[in-house]
PDB file of C-alpha atoms in Angstrom:
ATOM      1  CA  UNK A 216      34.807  27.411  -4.710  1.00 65.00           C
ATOM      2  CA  UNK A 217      31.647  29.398  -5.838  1.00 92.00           C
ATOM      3  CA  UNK A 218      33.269  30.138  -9.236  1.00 95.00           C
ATOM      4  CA  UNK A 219      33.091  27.646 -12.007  1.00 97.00           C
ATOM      5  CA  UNK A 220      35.397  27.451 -14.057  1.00 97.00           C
ATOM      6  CA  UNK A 221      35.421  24.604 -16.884  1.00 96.00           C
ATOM      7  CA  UNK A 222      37.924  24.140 -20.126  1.00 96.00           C
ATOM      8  CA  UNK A 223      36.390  22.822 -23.165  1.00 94.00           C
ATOM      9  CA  UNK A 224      39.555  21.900 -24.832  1.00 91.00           C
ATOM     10  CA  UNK A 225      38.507  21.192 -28.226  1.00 91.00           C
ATOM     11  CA  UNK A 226      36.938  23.973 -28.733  1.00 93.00           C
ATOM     12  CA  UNK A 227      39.776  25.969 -26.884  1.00 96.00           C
ATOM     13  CA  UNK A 228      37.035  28.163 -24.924  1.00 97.00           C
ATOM     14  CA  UNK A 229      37.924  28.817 -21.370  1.00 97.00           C
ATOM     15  CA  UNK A 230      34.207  28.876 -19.593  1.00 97.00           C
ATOM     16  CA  UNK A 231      33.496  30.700 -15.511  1.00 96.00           C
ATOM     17  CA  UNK A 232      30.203  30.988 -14.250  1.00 96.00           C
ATOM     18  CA  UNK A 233      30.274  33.613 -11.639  1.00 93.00           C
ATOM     19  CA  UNK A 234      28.235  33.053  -8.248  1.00 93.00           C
ATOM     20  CA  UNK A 235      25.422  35.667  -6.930  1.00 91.00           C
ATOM     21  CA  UNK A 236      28.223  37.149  -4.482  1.00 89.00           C
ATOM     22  CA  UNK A 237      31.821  37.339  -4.213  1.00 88.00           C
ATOM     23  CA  UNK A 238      33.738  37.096  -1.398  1.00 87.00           C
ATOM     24  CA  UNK A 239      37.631  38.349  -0.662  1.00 87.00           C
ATOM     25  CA  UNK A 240      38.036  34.688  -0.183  1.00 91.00           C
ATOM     26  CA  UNK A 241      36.398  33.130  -3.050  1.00 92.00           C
ATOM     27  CA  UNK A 242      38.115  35.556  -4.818  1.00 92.00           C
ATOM     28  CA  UNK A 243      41.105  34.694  -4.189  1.00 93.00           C
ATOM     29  CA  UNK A 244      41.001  31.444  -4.545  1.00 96.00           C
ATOM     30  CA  UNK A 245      39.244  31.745  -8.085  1.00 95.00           C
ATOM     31  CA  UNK A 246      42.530  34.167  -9.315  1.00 95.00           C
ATOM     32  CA  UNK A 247      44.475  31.384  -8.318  1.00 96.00           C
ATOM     33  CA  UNK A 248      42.585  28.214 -10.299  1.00 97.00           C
ATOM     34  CA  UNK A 249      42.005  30.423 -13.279  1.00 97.00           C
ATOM     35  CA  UNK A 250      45.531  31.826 -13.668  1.00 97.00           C
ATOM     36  CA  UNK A 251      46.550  27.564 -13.787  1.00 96.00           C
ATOM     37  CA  UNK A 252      43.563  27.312 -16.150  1.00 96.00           C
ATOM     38  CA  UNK A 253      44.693  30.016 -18.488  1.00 97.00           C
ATOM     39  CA  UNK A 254      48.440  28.986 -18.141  1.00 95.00           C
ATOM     40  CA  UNK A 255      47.388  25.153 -19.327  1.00 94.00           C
ATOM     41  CA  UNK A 256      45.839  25.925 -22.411  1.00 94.00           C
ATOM     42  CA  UNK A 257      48.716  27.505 -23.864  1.00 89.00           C
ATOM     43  CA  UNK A 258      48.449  28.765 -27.628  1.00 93.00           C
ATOM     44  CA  UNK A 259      44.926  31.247 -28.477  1.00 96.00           C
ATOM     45  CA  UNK A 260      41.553  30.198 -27.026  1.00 97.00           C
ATOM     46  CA  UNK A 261      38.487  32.191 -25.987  1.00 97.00           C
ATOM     47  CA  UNK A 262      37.053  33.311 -22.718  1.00 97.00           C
ATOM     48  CA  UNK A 263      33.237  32.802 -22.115  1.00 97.00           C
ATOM     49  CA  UNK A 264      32.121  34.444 -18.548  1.00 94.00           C
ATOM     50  CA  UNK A 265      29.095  33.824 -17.276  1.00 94.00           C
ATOM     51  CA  UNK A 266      28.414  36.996 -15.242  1.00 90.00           C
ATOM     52  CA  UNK A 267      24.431  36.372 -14.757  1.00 90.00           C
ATOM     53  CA  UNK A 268      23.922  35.518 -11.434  1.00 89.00           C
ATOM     54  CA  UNK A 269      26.174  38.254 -10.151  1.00 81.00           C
ATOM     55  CA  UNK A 270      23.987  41.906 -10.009  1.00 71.00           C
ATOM     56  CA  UNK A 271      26.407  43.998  -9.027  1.00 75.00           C
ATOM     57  CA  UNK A 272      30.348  43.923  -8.955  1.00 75.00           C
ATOM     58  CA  UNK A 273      32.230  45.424  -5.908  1.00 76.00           C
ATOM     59  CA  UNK A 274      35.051  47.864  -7.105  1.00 77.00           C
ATOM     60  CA  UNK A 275      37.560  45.229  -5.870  1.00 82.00           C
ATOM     61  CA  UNK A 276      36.253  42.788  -8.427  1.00 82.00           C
ATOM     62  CA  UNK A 277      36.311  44.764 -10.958  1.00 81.00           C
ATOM     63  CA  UNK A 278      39.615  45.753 -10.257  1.00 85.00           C
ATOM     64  CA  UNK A 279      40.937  42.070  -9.932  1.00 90.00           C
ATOM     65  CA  UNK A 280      39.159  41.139 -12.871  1.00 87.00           C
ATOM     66  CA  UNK A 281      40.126  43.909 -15.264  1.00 87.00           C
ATOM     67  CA  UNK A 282      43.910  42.413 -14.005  1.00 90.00           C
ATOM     68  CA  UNK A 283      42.738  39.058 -14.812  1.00 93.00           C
ATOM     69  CA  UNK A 284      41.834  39.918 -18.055  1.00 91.00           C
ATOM     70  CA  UNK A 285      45.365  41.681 -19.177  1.00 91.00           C
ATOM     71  CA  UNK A 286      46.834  38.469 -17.846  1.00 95.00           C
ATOM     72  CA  UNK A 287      44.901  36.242 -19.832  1.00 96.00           C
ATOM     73  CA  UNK A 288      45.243  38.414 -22.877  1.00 94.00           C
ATOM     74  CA  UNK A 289      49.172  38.510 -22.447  1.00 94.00           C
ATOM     75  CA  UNK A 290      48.794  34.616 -22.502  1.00 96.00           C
ATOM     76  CA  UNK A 291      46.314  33.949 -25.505  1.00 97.00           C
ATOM     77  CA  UNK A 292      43.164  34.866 -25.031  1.00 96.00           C
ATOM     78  CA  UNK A 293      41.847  36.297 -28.270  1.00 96.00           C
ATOM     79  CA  UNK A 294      37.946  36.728 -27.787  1.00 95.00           C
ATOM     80  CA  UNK A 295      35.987  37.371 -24.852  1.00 94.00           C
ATOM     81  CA  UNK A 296      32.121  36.918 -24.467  1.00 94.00           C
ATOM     82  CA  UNK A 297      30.505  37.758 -21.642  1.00 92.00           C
ATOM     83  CA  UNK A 298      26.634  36.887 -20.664  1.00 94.00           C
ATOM     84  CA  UNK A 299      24.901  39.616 -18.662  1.00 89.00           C
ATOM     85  CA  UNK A 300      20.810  40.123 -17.495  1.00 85.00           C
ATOM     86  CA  UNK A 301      20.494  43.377 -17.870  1.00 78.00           C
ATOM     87  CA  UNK A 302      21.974  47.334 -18.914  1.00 74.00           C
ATOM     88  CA  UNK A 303      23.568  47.620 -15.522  1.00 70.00           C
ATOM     89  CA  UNK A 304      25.376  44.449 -15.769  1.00 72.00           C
ATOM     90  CA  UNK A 305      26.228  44.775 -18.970  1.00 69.00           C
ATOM     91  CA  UNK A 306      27.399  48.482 -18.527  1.00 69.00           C
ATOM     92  CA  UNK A 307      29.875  46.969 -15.866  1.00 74.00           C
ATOM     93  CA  UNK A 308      31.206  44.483 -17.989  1.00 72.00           C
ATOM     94  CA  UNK A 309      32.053  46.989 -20.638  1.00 75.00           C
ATOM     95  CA  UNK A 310      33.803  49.152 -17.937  1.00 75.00           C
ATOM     96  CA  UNK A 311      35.928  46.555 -16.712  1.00 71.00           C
ATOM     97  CA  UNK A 312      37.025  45.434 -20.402  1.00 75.00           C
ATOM     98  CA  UNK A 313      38.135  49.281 -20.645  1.00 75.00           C
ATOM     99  CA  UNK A 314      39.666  49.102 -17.662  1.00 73.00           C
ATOM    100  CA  UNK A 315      41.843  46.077 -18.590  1.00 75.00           C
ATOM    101  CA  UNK A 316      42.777  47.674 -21.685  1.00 80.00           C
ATOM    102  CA  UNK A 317      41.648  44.959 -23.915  1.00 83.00           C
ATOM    103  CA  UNK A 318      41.906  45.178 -27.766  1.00 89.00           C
ATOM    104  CA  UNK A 319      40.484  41.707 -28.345  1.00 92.00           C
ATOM    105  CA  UNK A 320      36.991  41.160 -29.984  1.00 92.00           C
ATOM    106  CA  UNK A 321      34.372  41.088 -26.787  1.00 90.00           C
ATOM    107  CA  UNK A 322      30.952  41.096 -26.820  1.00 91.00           C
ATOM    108  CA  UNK A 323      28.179  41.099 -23.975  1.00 90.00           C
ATOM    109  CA  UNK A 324      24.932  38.848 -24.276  1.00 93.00           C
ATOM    110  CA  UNK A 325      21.519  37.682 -23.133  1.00 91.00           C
ATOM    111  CA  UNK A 326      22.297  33.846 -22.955  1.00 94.00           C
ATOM    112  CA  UNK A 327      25.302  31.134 -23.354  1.00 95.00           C
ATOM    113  CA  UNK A 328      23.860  29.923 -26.568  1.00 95.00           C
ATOM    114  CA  UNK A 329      24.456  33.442 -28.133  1.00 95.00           C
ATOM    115  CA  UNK A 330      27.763  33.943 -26.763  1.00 95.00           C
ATOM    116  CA  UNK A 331      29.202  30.526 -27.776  1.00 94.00           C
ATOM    117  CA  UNK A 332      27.678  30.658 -31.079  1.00 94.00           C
ATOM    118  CA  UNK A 333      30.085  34.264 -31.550  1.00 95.00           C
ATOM    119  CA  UNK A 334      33.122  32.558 -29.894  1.00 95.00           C
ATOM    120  CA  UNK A 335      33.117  29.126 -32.249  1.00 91.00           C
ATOM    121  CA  UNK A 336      32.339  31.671 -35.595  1.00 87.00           C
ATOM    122  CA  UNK A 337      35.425  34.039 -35.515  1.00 73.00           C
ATOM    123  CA  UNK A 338      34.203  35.887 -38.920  1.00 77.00           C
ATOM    124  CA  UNK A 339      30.937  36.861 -36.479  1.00 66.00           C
ATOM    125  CA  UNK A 340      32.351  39.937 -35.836  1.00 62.00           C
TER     126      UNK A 340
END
């Protein structure tokens, strides 16, 4: 599966590194592995989404992942950090948050060293 997806339990952060493209099938099979992820860690943890590699998101993407993001909300997710390259990216990340209707803390950033500094300091709001 091109998506990585990795729990650090003891820091309750839920970590996916997106690949350069997406495809139906990949994407299917990610929805599937991250729903079991999400389900596992039970209680309130944080999502950290590596969207870097991937330019541009196709509308049926977005749409998944605006879906995957209620669902993870409904089931504890209570911050989301997101590391983008550049406006466009980041621009598409904040439309897709909208989309899902989120009204968790999320943020967009330049690297992973930013983004899990905010995630492990919750008063970094």
């Amino acid at each position: 599966m091109p998506f990585q997806i990795t729990v650090h339990a003891q820091d309750r952060i839920l970590e996916v590194v997106y690949p350069p493209q997406v495809t139906a099938e990949d994407l299917s099979e990610y929805l599937t592995e991250v729903k079991k992820a999400i389900t596992s860690l039970g209680g309130e943890w944080s999502a950290l989404v590596d969207q870097s590699q991937l330019r541009v998101m196709p509308g049926d993407v977005v749409s998944a992942m605006a879906s995957l993001n209620a669902f993870a909300q409904l089931r504890g997710m209570v911050r989301s950090a997101r590391v983008v390259v550049d406006p466009p990216s980041g621009l598409q990340a904040w439309r897709m948050t909208k989309r899902a209707m989120l009204t968790i803390p999320t943020r967009t950033f330049e690297t992973r060293g930013e983004a899990l500094a905010w995630l492990k300091d919750p008063d970094a709001d």
